Amino acid sequence: MSKPKTSVLHLLPVLIFAVLVLSIPAAKLLKNMGMMEGDINALPSALIGKPVPSLPPQPLGDLPLLTAEALTTGEISIVNYWASWCAPCREEHPIFEELSTQMPVYGINYKDDPEKGLGFLAEMGNPFAAVAADPEARTALDWGVYGVPETFIIGADGTILYRHPGQLTRRIWETQILPVIKEAQG
């Protein structure tokens, strides 16, 4: 008597199950190595403790242009990358309006049509002491910006103290950013 032949179709469910079981640890390993998309908040900025990178030389309309000198005045300040087409930017905008009464807040308009950026500020209010436009995201690369919104806390000496990718909320401001500011203030 000959042995019955095992069909590949009979082994297929077992092979699929084995691939799935083995892929879970591999996916976790790749994620931990930073090789898979994950929480961008978990990615540290290489710029923490370093001077701010170059700023876009292009103004946004007639608004005051953000310059490097504005970020080294001896005050802690905020730099926010934003765009008119960005829904989370719209959601976080009232927070910047409030913060602008407490410290300098600066904006960099990211990959946006200048007229739409100006329209956004006309509609929502302009919390920015000065603004620069980065329509092709050339300086955003120097800052390590992944997308908008993205917020940086700048020390009194012009160094980057903190980076927050994604929408800023009051909870994030109070639990993550304020402690950094208080520590920097001594």
Coordinates of N, CA and C in Angstrom, one line a residue:
M1 N 0.8 -1.2 0.0 CA 0.0 0.0 0.0 C 0.9 1.2 0.0
S2 N 0.5 2.2 -0.8 CA 1.2 3.4 -0.8 C 0.6 4.5 0.1
K3 N 1.4 5.3 0.6 CA 0.9 6.4 1.4 C 0.1 7.4 0.6
P4 N -1.0 7.9 1.3 CA -1.8 8.9 0.5 C -1.0 10.2 0.4
K5 N -1.1 10.8 -0.8 CA -0.4 12.1 -1.0 C -1.0 13.2 -0.3
T6 N -0.2 14.0 0.3 CA -0.8 15.2 1.0 C -0.8 16.3 0.0
S7 N -2.0 16.9 -0.1 CA -2.2 18.0 -1.0 C -1.6 19.3 -0.4
V8 N -1.1 20.1 -1.3 CA -0.7 21.4 -0.8 C -1.8 22.2 -0.2
L9 N -3.0 22.0 -0.8 CA -4.2 22.7 -0.3 C -4.5 22.4 1.2
H10 N -4.1 21.1 1.6 CA -4.3 20.7 3.0 C -3.4 21.4 3.9
L11 N -2.2 21.8 3.4 CA -1.2 22.4 4.2 C -1.3 23.9 4.2
L12 N -2.0 24.5 3.3 CA -2.2 25.9 3.2 C -2.7 26.6 4.5
P13 N -3.7 26.1 5.1 CA -4.1 26.8 6.4 C -3.0 26.8 7.5
V14 N -2.3 25.7 7.5 CA -1.2 25.6 8.5 C -0.1 26.6 8.2
L15 N 0.2 26.7 6.9 CA 1.3 27.6 6.5 C 0.9 29.1 6.7
I16 N -0.4 29.4 6.4 CA -0.9 30.8 6.7 C -0.8 31.1 8.2
F17 N -1.3 30.2 9.0 CA -1.2 30.4 10.4 C 0.2 30.6 10.9
A18 N 1.1 29.8 10.4 CA 2.5 29.9 10.8 C 3.1 31.3 10.4
V19 N 2.8 31.7 9.3 CA 3.3 33.0 8.8 C 2.7 34.2 9.7
L20 N 1.5 34.1 10.0 CA 0.9 35.1 10.8 C 1.5 35.1 12.2
V21 N 1.7 33.9 12.8 CA 2.2 33.8 14.2 C 3.7 34.4 14.2
L22 N 4.4 34.1 13.2 CA 5.8 34.5 13.1 C 5.9 36.0 12.7
S23 N 4.9 36.6 12.1 CA 5.0 38.0 11.6 C 4.8 39.0 12.8
I24 N 4.0 38.6 13.8 CA 3.7 39.5 14.9 C 5.0 39.9 15.6
P25 N 5.9 39.0 16.1 CA 7.1 39.4 16.7 C 8.0 40.2 15.8
A26 N 8.0 39.8 14.5 CA 8.8 40.6 13.5 C 8.3 42.0 13.4
A27 N 7.0 42.2 13.3 CA 6.5 43.5 13.2 C 6.8 44.4 14.4
K28 N 6.7 43.8 15.6 CA 7.1 44.5 16.8 C 8.6 44.9 16.8
L29 N 9.4 44.0 16.4 CA 10.8 44.3 16.3 C 11.1 45.4 15.3
L30 N 10.5 45.4 14.1 CA 10.7 46.5 13.2 C 10.2 47.8 13.7
K31 N 9.0 47.8 14.4 CA 8.5 49.0 14.9 C 9.4 49.6 16.0
N32 N 9.9 48.7 16.8 CA 10.9 49.2 17.9 C 12.2 49.7 17.3
M33 N 12.5 49.2 16.1 CA 13.7 49.7 15.4 C 13.4 51.0 14.6
G34 N 12.2 51.4 14.6 CA 11.8 52.6 13.9 C 11.6 52.4 12.4
M35 N 11.4 51.1 12.0 CA 11.3 50.8 10.6 C 9.9 50.7 10.1
M36 N 8.9 50.9 11.0 CA 7.6 50.8 10.6 C 6.9 52.1 11.1
E37 N 5.8 52.5 10.4 CA 5.1 53.6 10.8 C 4.5 53.3 12.2
G38 N 4.6 54.4 13.0 CA 4.0 54.2 14.3 C 3.7 55.6 14.9
D39 N 3.8 55.7 16.2 CA 3.5 56.9 16.8 C 4.6 57.9 16.6
I40 N 4.4 59.0 15.8 CA 5.4 59.9 15.5 C 5.8 60.7 16.7
N41 N 5.0 60.7 17.7 CA 5.3 61.4 19.0 C 6.4 60.7 19.7
A42 N 6.6 59.4 19.4 CA 7.7 58.6 20.1 C 9.0 58.9 19.4
L43 N 9.1 59.5 18.3 CA 10.3 59.7 17.6 C 11.0 61.0 18.2
P44 N 12.1 60.8 18.8 CA 12.8 62.0 19.4 C 13.3 62.9 18.3
S45 N 13.4 64.2 18.6 CA 14.0 65.1 17.7 C 15.5 65.2 17.9
A46 N 16.3 65.2 16.9 CA 17.7 65.3 17.0 C 18.1 66.7 17.3
L47 N 17.2 67.6 17.2 CA 17.5 69.1 17.4 C 17.4 69.6 18.8
I48 N 16.9 68.7 19.7 CA 16.7 69.2 21.1 C 18.1 69.6 21.6
G49 N 18.2 70.8 22.2 CA 19.4 71.4 22.7 C 20.3 72.0 21.7
K50 N 19.9 72.1 20.5 CA 20.7 72.7 19.4 C 20.0 74.0 19.0
P51 N 20.8 74.9 18.3 CA 20.2 76.1 17.8 C 19.2 75.9 16.8
V52 N 18.2 76.8 16.7 CA 17.2 76.6 15.7 C 17.8 76.6 14.3
P53 N 17.3 75.8 13.4 CA 17.8 75.8 12.0 C 17.4 77.0 11.3
S54 N 17.8 77.1 10.0 CA 17.4 78.2 9.2 C 15.9 78.4 9.1
L55 N 15.5 79.6 8.9 CA 14.1 80.0 8.8 C 13.8 80.3 7.3
P56 N 12.6 80.1 6.9 CA 12.2 80.5 5.5 C 12.4 82.0 5.3
P57 N 13.0 82.5 4.3 CA 13.2 83.9 4.0 C 12.0 84.6 3.5
Q58 N 10.9 83.8 3.2 CA 9.8 84.4 2.5 C 8.7 84.8 3.5
P59 N 8.2 86.1 3.4 CA 7.2 86.5 4.3 C 5.8 85.9 3.8
L60 N 4.8 86.0 4.7 CA 3.5 85.7 4.3 C 2.7 87.0 4.2
G61 N 2.5 87.4 3.0 CA 1.8 88.7 2.7 C 2.6 89.8 3.3
D62 N 1.9 90.7 4.0 CA 2.5 91.9 4.6 C 2.8 91.7 6.1
L63 N 2.6 90.5 6.6 CA 2.8 90.2 8.0 C 4.3 90.3 8.3
P64 N 4.7 90.7 9.6 CA 6.1 90.7 9.9 C 6.8 89.4 9.7
L65 N 8.0 89.4 9.2 CA 8.7 88.2 8.8 C 9.4 87.6 10.1
L66 N 9.3 86.3 10.3 CA 10.0 85.7 11.4 C 11.5 85.6 11.0
T67 N 12.3 86.1 11.9 CA 13.8 86.1 11.7 C 14.4 85.3 12.9
A68 N 15.6 84.9 12.7 CA 16.4 84.2 13.7 C 16.6 85.1 15.0
E69 N 16.7 86.4 14.7 CA 16.9 87.4 15.8 C 15.7 87.3 16.8
A70 N 14.5 87.1 16.3 CA 13.3 87.1 17.1 C 13.3 85.9 18.1
L71 N 14.0 84.9 17.7 CA 14.1 83.7 18.5 C 15.3 83.7 19.5
T72 N 16.0 84.8 19.6 CA 17.1 84.9 20.5 C 17.0 86.1 21.3
T73 N 15.9 86.5 21.7 CA 15.7 87.8 22.5 C 15.7 87.6 24.0
G74 N 16.0 86.4 24.4 CA 16.0 86.2 25.9 C 14.7 85.7 26.5
E75 N 13.7 85.4 25.6 CA 12.4 84.9 26.0 C 12.2 83.5 25.5
I76 N 11.6 82.7 26.2 CA 11.1 81.4 25.7 C 10.0 81.7 24.7
S77 N 10.0 81.0 23.6 CA 9.0 81.3 22.6 C 8.5 80.0 21.9
I78 N 7.5 80.1 21.1 CA 6.9 79.0 20.4 C 7.0 79.2 18.9
V79 N 7.3 78.1 18.2 CA 7.3 78.2 16.7 C 6.3 77.1 16.3
N80 N 5.3 77.4 15.5 CA 4.3 76.5 15.1 C 4.3 76.4 13.5
Y81 N 4.5 75.2 13.0 CA 4.3 74.9 11.6 C 2.8 74.6 11.4
W82 N 2.2 75.3 10.5 CA 0.8 75.2 10.3 C 0.4 75.4 8.8
A83 N -0.8 75.1 8.4 CA -1.3 75.3 7.0 C -2.8 75.5 7.1
S84 N -3.3 76.3 6.1 CA -4.8 76.5 6.0 C -5.6 75.3 5.8
W85 N -5.0 74.3 5.1 CA -5.7 73.1 4.7 C -5.6 72.0 5.8
C86 N -5.0 72.3 6.9 CA -4.8 71.4 8.0 C -5.9 71.4 9.0
A87 N -6.7 70.4 9.1 CA -7.8 70.4 10.1 C -7.3 70.5 11.5
P88 N -6.3 69.7 11.9 CA -5.8 69.8 13.3 C -5.2 71.2 13.6
C89 N -4.7 71.9 12.6 CA -4.2 73.3 12.8 C -5.4 74.2 13.2
R90 N -6.5 74.0 12.6 CA -7.7 74.8 12.9 C -8.1 74.5 14.4
E91 N -8.1 73.2 14.8 CA -8.5 72.8 16.1 C -7.6 73.4 17.2
E92 N -6.3 73.4 16.9 CA -5.3 73.9 18.0 C -5.2 75.4 18.0
H93 N -5.6 76.1 17.0 CA -5.4 77.5 16.8 C -5.8 78.3 18.0
P94 N -7.0 78.1 18.6 CA -7.4 78.9 19.8 C -6.4 78.8 20.9
I95 N -5.7 77.7 21.0 CA -4.6 77.5 22.1 C -3.5 78.6 21.9
F96 N -3.1 78.7 20.6 CA -2.1 79.7 20.3 C -2.5 81.1 20.5
E97 N -3.8 81.4 20.2 CA -4.4 82.7 20.5 C -4.2 83.0 22.0
E98 N -4.5 82.0 22.8 CA -4.4 82.2 24.3 C -2.9 82.3 24.7
L99 N -2.1 81.5 24.2 CA -0.7 81.5 24.6 C 0.1 82.7 24.2
S100 N -0.4 83.4 23.1 CA 0.2 84.6 22.6 C 0.1 85.7 23.5
T101 N -0.7 85.6 24.5 CA -0.8 86.7 25.6 C 0.2 86.4 26.7
Q102 N 0.8 85.2 26.7 CA 1.8 84.9 27.7 C 3.2 84.8 27.2
M103 N 3.4 84.6 25.9 CA 4.8 84.4 25.4 C 4.7 84.6 23.9
P104 N 5.9 84.9 23.3 CA 5.9 85.1 21.8 C 5.6 83.8 21.1
V105 N 4.6 83.9 20.2 CA 4.3 82.7 19.3 C 4.5 83.1 17.9
Y106 N 5.3 82.3 17.2 CA 5.6 82.5 15.8 C 5.1 81.4 14.9
G107 N 4.8 81.7 13.7 CA 4.2 80.7 12.8 C 5.0 80.6 11.5
I108 N 5.0 79.3 11.0 CA 5.6 79.1 9.7 C 4.5 78.4 8.9
N109 N 4.1 79.0 7.8 CA 3.1 78.5 7.0 C 3.7 77.5 6.0
Y110 N 3.2 76.3 6.1 CA 3.8 75.1 5.5 C 3.0 74.6 4.2
K111 N 3.7 74.6 3.1 CA 3.2 74.0 1.8 C 1.8 74.6 1.6
D112 N 1.6 75.9 1.6 CA 0.3 76.5 1.5 C 0.3 77.6 0.5
D113 N -0.9 77.9 -0.1 CA -1.1 79.0 -0.9 C -1.1 80.2 0.0
P114 N -0.3 81.3 -0.3 CA -0.2 82.4 0.6 C -1.6 83.1 0.8
E115 N -2.4 83.2 -0.2 CA -3.7 83.8 0.0 C -4.6 83.0 0.9
K116 N -4.5 81.7 0.8 CA -5.3 80.8 1.7 C -4.7 80.9 3.2
G117 N -3.4 81.0 3.3 CA -2.8 81.1 4.6 C -3.3 82.5 5.3
L118 N -3.2 83.5 4.5 CA -3.7 84.8 5.0 C -5.2 84.8 5.3
G119 N -6.0 84.1 4.5 CA -7.4 83.9 4.8 C -7.7 83.2 6.1
F120 N -6.9 82.1 6.3 CA -7.0 81.4 7.5 C -6.8 82.3 8.8
L121 N -5.8 83.1 8.7 CA -5.5 84.0 9.8 C -6.5 85.1 10.0
A122 N -7.1 85.6 8.8 CA -8.1 86.6 8.9 C -9.4 86.0 9.5
E123 N -9.7 84.7 9.2 CA -10.9 84.1 9.8 C -10.7 83.7 11.2
M124 N -9.5 83.1 11.6 CA -9.3 82.5 12.9 C -8.7 83.4 13.9
G125 N -8.1 84.5 13.4 CA -7.3 85.4 14.2 C -5.8 85.1 14.1
N126 N -5.0 86.1 14.3 CA -3.5 85.9 14.1 C -2.8 86.0 15.4
P127 N -2.4 84.9 16.0 CA -1.7 84.9 17.3 C -0.2 85.1 17.1
F128 N 0.3 85.1 15.8 CA 1.7 85.1 15.6 C 2.3 86.5 15.6
A129 N 3.4 86.6 16.4 CA 4.1 87.9 16.4 C 4.8 88.1 15.1
A130 N 5.2 87.1 14.4 CA 5.8 87.1 13.1 C 5.6 85.8 12.4
V131 N 5.6 85.8 11.1 CA 5.3 84.6 10.3 C 6.3 84.5 9.1
A132 N 6.6 83.3 8.8 CA 7.4 83.0 7.5 C 6.6 82.0 6.7
A133 N 6.8 82.0 5.4 CA 6.1 81.0 4.5 C 7.2 80.1 4.0
D134 N 6.8 78.8 4.1 CA 7.7 77.7 3.6 C 6.9 76.9 2.6
P135 N 6.6 77.5 1.4 CA 5.7 76.8 0.4 C 6.2 75.5 -0.1
E136 N 7.5 75.3 -0.2 CA 8.0 74.1 -0.7 C 8.6 73.2 0.4
A137 N 8.4 73.6 1.6 CA 8.9 72.8 2.8 C 10.4 72.6 2.8
R138 N 11.2 73.6 2.3 CA 12.6 73.5 2.2 C 13.2 73.6 3.6
T139 N 12.8 74.5 4.4 CA 13.4 74.7 5.8 C 12.7 73.7 6.7
A140 N 11.5 73.2 6.4 CA 10.8 72.2 7.3 C 11.7 71.0 7.4
L141 N 12.4 70.6 6.3 CA 13.3 69.5 6.4 C 14.4 69.7 7.4
D142 N 14.9 70.9 7.4 CA 16.0 71.2 8.4 C 15.5 71.1 9.8
W143 N 14.2 71.4 10.0 CA 13.6 71.3 11.3 C 13.2 69.9 11.7
G144 N 13.2 69.0 10.7 CA 12.7 67.7 11.0 C 11.2 67.5 11.0
V145 N 10.5 68.4 10.3 CA 9.1 68.4 10.4 C 8.6 67.3 9.5
Y146 N 7.6 66.5 10.1 CA 7.0 65.4 9.4 C 5.8 65.8 8.6
G147 N 5.1 66.8 9.2 CA 3.9 67.3 8.6 C 3.3 68.3 9.6
V148 N 2.1 68.8 9.3 CA 1.6 69.9 10.2 C 0.4 69.3 10.9
P149 N 0.1 69.8 12.1 CA 0.9 70.8 12.8 C 2.1 70.2 13.5
E150 N 3.0 71.0 13.7 CA 4.2 70.7 14.5 C 4.7 71.9 15.3
T151 N 4.9 71.7 16.6 CA 5.2 72.8 17.4 C 6.6 72.7 18.1
F152 N 7.3 73.7 18.2 CA 8.6 73.7 18.8 C 8.6 74.8 19.9
I153 N 9.2 74.4 21.1 CA 9.5 75.4 22.1 C 10.9 75.8 22.0
I154 N 11.2 77.1 22.0 CA 12.5 77.6 21.7 C 13.0 78.3 23.0
G155 N 14.1 77.9 23.5 CA 14.7 78.5 24.7 C 15.1 80.0 24.5
A156 N 15.3 80.7 25.6 CA 15.7 82.1 25.6 C 16.9 82.3 24.8
D157 N 17.8 81.3 24.6 CA 19.0 81.5 23.9 C 18.9 81.0 22.4
G158 N 17.7 80.6 22.0 CA 17.5 80.2 20.6 C 17.7 78.8 20.4
T159 N 17.8 77.9 21.4 CA 18.0 76.5 21.2 C 16.6 75.8 21.3
I160 N 16.4 74.7 20.7 CA 15.2 74.0 20.7 C 15.1 73.2 22.0
L161 N 14.1 73.5 22.8 CA 13.9 72.8 24.0 C 13.0 71.5 23.9
Y162 N 12.0 71.6 23.0 CA 11.0 70.6 22.9 C 10.3 70.6 21.5
R163 N 9.9 69.5 21.0 CA 9.2 69.3 19.8 C 7.9 68.5 20.0
H164 N 6.8 69.0 19.5 CA 5.6 68.3 19.6 C 5.0 68.1 18.2
P165 N 5.1 66.9 17.6 CA 4.4 66.7 16.3 C 3.0 66.4 16.5
G166 N 2.1 66.9 15.7 CA 0.7 66.7 15.8 C 0.0 67.8 16.5
Q167 N -1.3 67.6 16.7 CA -2.1 68.7 17.3 C -1.8 68.9 18.7
L168 N -1.7 70.2 19.1 CA -1.4 70.6 20.4 C -2.8 70.7 21.1
T169 N -2.9 70.1 22.3 CA -4.1 70.2 23.1 C -3.7 70.8 24.5
R170 N -4.7 71.2 25.2 CA -4.5 71.8 26.5 C -3.8 70.8 27.4
R171 N -4.2 69.5 27.3 CA -3.6 68.5 28.2 C -2.2 68.3 27.8
I172 N -1.8 68.3 26.6 CA -0.4 68.1 26.2 C 0.4 69.4 26.6
W173 N -0.2 70.5 26.5 CA 0.5 71.8 26.9 C 0.8 71.7 28.4
E174 N -0.2 71.3 29.2 CA -0.1 71.3 30.7 C 0.8 70.2 31.2
T175 N 0.7 69.0 30.6 CA 1.5 67.8 31.1 C 2.8 67.6 30.5
Q176 N 3.0 68.0 29.2 CA 4.3 67.8 28.6 C 5.2 69.0 28.3
I177 N 4.5 70.1 27.9 CA 5.3 71.3 27.5 C 5.6 72.2 28.7
L178 N 4.6 72.5 29.5 CA 4.8 73.4 30.6 C 5.9 73.0 31.6
P179 N 6.0 71.7 31.9 CA 7.2 71.3 32.7 C 8.5 71.6 32.1
V180 N 8.6 71.5 30.8 CA 9.9 71.8 30.1 C 10.2 73.3 30.2
I181 N 9.1 74.1 30.0 CA 9.3 75.5 30.1 C 9.7 75.9 31.5
K182 N 9.0 75.4 32.5 CA 9.4 75.7 33.9 C 10.8 75.3 34.3
E183 N 11.2 74.1 33.8 CA 12.6 73.7 34.0 C 13.6 74.6 33.4
A184 N 13.3 75.1 32.2 CA 14.2 76.0 31.4 C 14.2 77.4 32.1
Q185 N 13.1 77.8 32.8 CA 13.1 79.0 33.5 C 13.8 79.0 34.8
G186 N 14.1 77.8 35.2 CA 14.9 77.6 36.5 C 14.0 77.7 37.7

